[in-house]
């Protein structure tokens, strides 16, 4: 039992606890970052755009990206253990 | 015919040998135990190939020197060039690596396999190897009975090594005892004649045993017991090197054309290397003496000198052949090519599904993914042409309005014929292959396989729906009623946009782009519901279309909706989920029907 505890503490210390979850967190953070960049890009284009059709498309993209960011953040939040 | 005669002859010769000499029986039993050990070892390594080997293979074979190094290292580690060759053919068959990479691995495996001779000559003959074999066998067999896949694999490897050691021990003892009864060295043949005779014997022995490793161990033990001369042993080693290509040739028989090309490369490489060794035999022997003196190998330690010889001539072979790899690839691709004459014009069949890729679950999966993409390419062609759109326009940057204006043909295409030639056969082959492949897959992989089958079904459904849609599409695209014409062009524009987006999804690595395009596609699909969005009501109320037109439009917008749904579902599985299965991120981030409704609701309110 003591050995198991020791191994767990060492893997936790080295950040090897669960490499799959760690990998997922990293990918998710990268994705949210990219989506945020895209969101501000769309926002900028929306201000500049005057054509109705283009504006409509940008608004739709804005909605989608905002929703994706929200979903991503929710998934990311669930990946962190709750502090007691 | 030859096969029918060969096996009984071999069995009869062996039985006669056992009857007249118990020592021969011991040697033959040693070879049999050794070969069984090889099988067990291969089984063990295969159980560890559920991802690690594949990942290393894909990442470490992008350059020729890396492919060669990979061949050297894996063969040294697994002690079986045959296993490495068969796995390489399997990876080639699945399209995971290219022919030049495969050739690099085979070249490296030829160098790696020489470490076996070093181990046997340097360690196997110098210590009581059987004393190591027994505990290995006991621990190995206990582990084989465990449920855990890794423990089982470890068990097979340990038992395999145990059998290898035991086999070497029996061969060694057999030759020692054989020496007192018959002196085989009296049959030694010198000169060029001996060189050719013993090279031939080496080829024959390896073809029969299908393991150059086993032949080499037999040669080394016989050499150590003084039963064969050093010169004849060198010739036998050359023969073993040529004969070992039989395993790759047999493996390639069930593979696709690339697997056959690799087996061809293996044969050419080993024959050329063998010829170089025969032609420059004296020079290589001198270099063996020179090298042996440097590393301190005794002049009369012929078994170790044989190991040096084996390494030197294989390294020379690689050095000589490496500059010609590109030419070798060109030559093989021109000599061994798909027999086009056999296939009916326009008929397409599976490219990646063959028995050789069934060797590993990972290669089976990769082959099915690639075949699904192949089916998608064909479906893409049929759907675009069915919509009377040119494929090149879809993947270009041309505006969608221009894309639908530039028609593919003036008349409807025969989708049934296209379906029978380019979809039905491949789809059947994928389903049949998936059934075979899943028998050796883990539950997680079977789940992925199931989803891939669904993706294939979605593609087939999309093609079938296109057939139904095409009838009225052609009719109303040329109608004098501008309203119905415009409605059908709207359907075409929507599907063209979807196909363009799926093409981007299939070719991009950016996760955010994939998510955005899939979400957009899902939102846009909802607009086909012309009943819900009031389009149909408006057209009928204002008398812009006839009742017949309205019914057709209602039915066809339902087909367009189904085509979109099926294509999106297929793209989600094939290009977003399975292709990036490392963390299921795209799957979790995928837009649910509620999300779509919320976006549509926001749009309506805007």
XYZ file of C-alpha atoms in Angstrom, chain B residues 214-525:
312
model
C 17.137 -20.727 -37.601
C 19.403 -21.583 -40.561
C 22.119 -19.339 -39.211
C 21.943 -20.847 -35.731
C 22.147 -24.278 -37.313
C 25.197 -23.159 -39.335
C 26.901 -21.627 -36.305
C 26.339 -24.666 -34.081
C 27.516 -27.011 -36.850
C 30.532 -24.784 -37.417
C 31.358 -24.676 -33.700
C 31.188 -28.484 -33.592
C 33.559 -28.635 -36.581
C 30.937 -30.362 -38.739
C 31.234 -27.898 -41.602
C 34.161 -25.906 -42.898
C 34.397 -22.147 -42.384
C 34.231 -21.446 -46.141
C 31.158 -23.632 -46.583
C 29.528 -21.967 -43.552
C 30.025 -18.561 -45.193
C 28.360 -19.849 -48.363
C 25.471 -21.241 -46.311
C 25.056 -17.836 -44.620
C 24.843 -16.163 -48.046
C 22.220 -18.723 -49.067
C 20.253 -18.130 -45.857
C 20.200 -14.420 -46.652
C 18.722 -15.034 -50.083
C 16.318 -17.742 -48.882
C 14.829 -15.532 -46.175
C 13.029 -13.473 -48.835
C 10.548 -16.356 -49.136
C 8.754 -15.123 -45.980
C 8.226 -11.677 -47.489
C 7.139 -13.228 -50.802
C 4.579 -15.440 -49.050
C 3.426 -12.466 -46.928
C 3.053 -10.314 -50.050
C 0.908 -12.884 -51.860
C -2.103 -11.801 -49.791
C -1.131 -8.125 -49.984
C -1.928 -5.449 -52.526
C 0.437 -4.411 -55.289
C 2.646 -2.284 -52.983
C 3.228 -5.279 -50.715
C 4.284 -7.281 -53.757
C 6.608 -4.480 -54.822
C 8.239 -4.516 -51.375
C 8.724 -8.294 -51.548
C 10.307 -7.720 -54.973
C 12.654 -5.124 -53.471
C 13.554 -7.534 -50.675
C 14.364 -10.275 -53.195
C 16.425 -7.958 -55.426
C 18.332 -6.567 -52.425
C 19.174 -9.976 -50.984
C 20.119 -11.498 -54.343
C 22.356 -8.512 -55.214
C 23.934 -8.634 -51.733
C 24.474 -12.387 -52.114
C 26.099 -11.903 -55.541
C 28.373 -9.191 -54.141
C 29.378 -11.547 -51.312
C 30.109 -14.379 -53.770
C 32.052 -12.204 -56.217
C 34.107 -10.462 -53.535
C 34.314 -13.446 -51.185
C 38.111 -13.252 -50.704
C 38.142 -9.515 -50.141
C 35.289 -9.799 -47.597
C 37.061 -12.688 -45.851
C 40.203 -10.550 -45.583
C 38.171 -7.691 -44.120
C 36.612 -10.173 -41.652
C 40.133 -11.172 -40.501
C 41.145 -7.523 -40.286
C 38.084 -6.551 -38.270
C 38.365 -9.655 -36.042
C 41.955 -8.754 -35.177
C 40.890 -5.242 -34.209
C 38.109 -6.367 -31.856
C 40.154 -9.261 -30.461
C 38.344 -12.254 -31.950
C 40.623 -15.294 -31.965
C 41.794 -16.534 -35.362
C 40.166 -19.932 -34.834
C 36.878 -18.585 -33.410
C 35.055 -19.262 -36.675
C 31.539 -18.918 -35.281
C 32.203 -15.303 -34.256
C 34.022 -14.680 -37.522
C 30.915 -15.928 -39.323
C 28.898 -13.330 -37.405
C 31.386 -10.642 -38.515
C 31.088 -11.869 -42.120
C 27.303 -11.819 -41.951
C 27.308 -8.229 -40.699
C 29.916 -6.974 -43.158
C 28.250 -8.340 -46.275
C 24.824 -7.069 -45.259
C 26.208 -3.600 -44.485
C 27.975 -3.613 -47.871
C 24.670 -4.565 -49.494
C 22.878 -1.618 -47.876
C 25.685 0.822 -48.740
C 25.663 -0.344 -52.380
C 21.872 -0.364 -52.759
C 20.892 2.851 -50.906
C 21.841 5.204 -53.801
C 19.599 3.157 -56.101
C 16.457 3.123 -53.953
C 14.616 5.639 -56.155
C 15.534 3.685 -59.299
C 14.490 0.467 -57.573
C 11.110 2.016 -56.698
C 10.617 3.202 -60.301
C 11.611 -0.207 -61.651
C 9.277 -2.100 -59.306
C 6.401 0.267 -59.988
C 6.808 -0.276 -63.719
C 7.201 -4.057 -63.513
C 4.643 -4.807 -60.810
C 1.512 -2.793 -61.426
C -2.221 -3.309 -61.037
C -3.626 -5.387 -63.846
C -5.945 -2.847 -65.439
C -6.953 -5.168 -68.261
C -8.740 -7.454 -65.794
C -11.051 -4.739 -64.511
C -14.109 -3.573 -66.377
C -13.795 0.002 -67.625
C -14.967 2.433 -64.972
C -15.245 -0.286 -62.350
C -13.524 0.487 -59.070
C -12.694 -1.830 -56.193
C -11.105 -1.583 -52.734
C -7.527 -0.320 -52.670
C -6.399 -0.916 -49.118
C -8.299 -3.991 -47.975
C -6.245 -7.155 -48.195
C -5.391 -10.025 -45.888
C -1.898 -8.707 -45.155
C -3.280 -5.695 -43.251
C -5.293 -8.043 -41.035
C -1.981 -8.871 -39.301
C -2.563 -6.052 -36.786
C -5.755 -4.370 -35.523
C -4.163 -0.948 -36.076
C -3.394 -1.618 -39.740
C -6.872 -3.090 -40.278
C -8.399 0.076 -38.822
C -6.143 2.353 -40.872
C -7.042 0.420 -44.026
C -10.788 0.756 -43.341
C -10.439 4.505 -42.673
C -8.549 4.936 -45.945
C -11.040 2.807 -47.842
C -13.900 4.886 -46.413
C -12.140 7.985 -47.731
C -11.778 6.233 -51.077
C -15.516 5.493 -51.065
C -16.140 9.138 -50.150
C -14.075 10.268 -53.173
C -16.240 8.133 -55.451
C -19.453 9.286 -53.749
C -18.251 12.904 -54.076
C -17.850 12.401 -57.819
C -21.292 10.814 -58.231
C -23.091 13.377 -56.062
C -21.503 16.389 -57.794
C -22.256 14.985 -61.227
C -25.742 14.014 -60.068
C -26.245 17.661 -59.078
C -24.944 18.601 -62.532
C -21.920 20.326 -61.050
C -18.250 19.964 -61.994
C -15.978 18.443 -59.325
C -13.119 20.815 -60.093
C -15.396 23.807 -59.561
C -16.424 22.557 -56.119
C -12.858 22.386 -54.875
C -11.897 25.677 -56.502
C -12.392 29.173 -55.090
C -15.106 29.929 -57.655
C -18.233 31.559 -56.198
C -21.125 29.160 -55.560
C -23.360 31.052 -57.996
C -20.838 30.463 -60.761
C -20.396 26.833 -59.680
C -24.063 26.039 -60.252
C -24.160 27.962 -63.520
C -21.302 25.921 -65.004
C -23.174 22.651 -65.613
C -21.434 19.283 -65.856
C -23.724 17.869 -68.549
C -26.830 18.679 -70.562
C -28.508 15.400 -69.614
C -28.845 13.267 -66.496
C -26.035 10.859 -65.688
C -26.722 7.180 -65.066
C -26.305 7.100 -61.272
C -27.291 3.425 -61.111
C -24.354 2.503 -63.316
C -21.996 4.701 -61.284
C -23.376 3.204 -58.063
C -22.837 -0.353 -59.287
C -19.331 0.368 -60.561
C -17.926 2.677 -57.918
C -19.889 2.264 -54.705
C -21.608 -1.076 -54.269
C -18.520 -3.270 -54.650
C -16.281 -1.190 -52.380
C -19.026 -0.850 -49.762
C -19.502 -4.632 -49.727
C -15.752 -5.175 -49.448
C -15.514 -2.710 -46.524
C -18.334 -4.430 -44.603
C -16.884 -7.880 -45.294
C -13.375 -6.782 -44.277
C -14.648 -5.022 -41.139
C -16.338 -8.233 -40.035
C -13.057 -10.127 -40.425
C -11.017 -7.391 -38.744
C -13.189 -6.947 -35.681
C -12.561 -10.540 -34.515
C -9.119 -9.484 -33.284
C -9.979 -5.998 -32.060
C -10.406 -4.619 -28.564
C -13.938 -3.425 -27.549
C -12.920 0.246 -27.978
C -11.741 -0.408 -31.527
C -14.888 -2.387 -32.350
C -16.900 0.695 -31.333
C -14.852 2.867 -33.744
C -15.271 0.222 -36.440
C -19.029 0.256 -35.927
C -19.085 4.016 -36.418
C -17.012 3.681 -39.575
C -19.525 1.179 -40.903
C -22.224 3.755 -40.201
C -20.214 6.389 -42.078
C -20.031 4.081 -45.085
C -23.757 3.430 -44.910
C -24.366 7.196 -44.764
C -22.314 7.656 -47.935
C -24.242 4.951 -49.761
C -27.544 6.500 -48.657
C -26.397 9.934 -49.831
C -25.621 8.528 -53.291
C -29.006 6.784 -53.471
C -30.819 9.970 -52.467
C -28.906 11.883 -55.137
C -30.348 9.474 -57.691
C -33.898 10.384 -56.606
C -33.102 14.082 -56.463
C -31.493 14.093 -59.907
C -34.727 13.234 -61.782
C -36.516 16.523 -61.072
C -33.304 18.494 -60.791
C -32.576 17.987 -64.488
C -36.233 18.534 -65.384
C -36.718 21.800 -63.475
C -33.211 23.216 -64.049
C -34.318 23.751 -67.661
C -37.874 24.809 -66.785
C -39.356 28.013 -68.108
C -40.782 28.652 -64.633
C -38.090 30.829 -63.056
C -39.393 30.252 -59.510
C -39.112 26.478 -59.513
C -35.790 26.769 -61.334
C -34.511 29.074 -58.618
C -35.682 26.729 -55.852
C -33.842 23.792 -57.400
C -30.748 25.915 -57.889
C -30.964 26.835 -54.205
C -30.865 23.126 -53.390
C -27.861 22.682 -55.702
C -26.096 25.715 -54.197
C -26.637 24.410 -50.665
C -25.310 20.952 -51.472
C -22.376 22.421 -53.427
C -21.476 24.517 -50.361
C -21.670 21.419 -48.168
C -19.446 19.394 -50.502
C -16.944 22.245 -50.613
C -16.887 22.469 -46.821
C -16.488 18.700 -46.431
C -13.588 18.856 -48.840
C -11.958 21.496 -46.612
C -12.681 19.403 -43.502
C -11.062 16.376 -45.174
C -7.892 18.250 -45.963
C -7.333 20.564 -42.989
C -5.577 19.890 -39.696
C -7.155 22.844 -37.907
C -9.650 21.675 -35.300
C -11.382 25.054 -35.075
C -11.993 25.090 -38.845
C -13.481 21.587 -38.722
C -15.785 22.499 -35.827
C -16.951 25.705 -37.463
C -17.627 24.144 -40.857
C -19.481 21.164 -39.394
C -21.609 23.457 -37.240
C -22.348 25.716 -40.214
C -23.293 22.710 -42.314
C -25.708 21.514 -39.632
C -27.327 24.937 -39.359
C -27.667 25.289 -43.138
C -29.182 21.813 -43.467
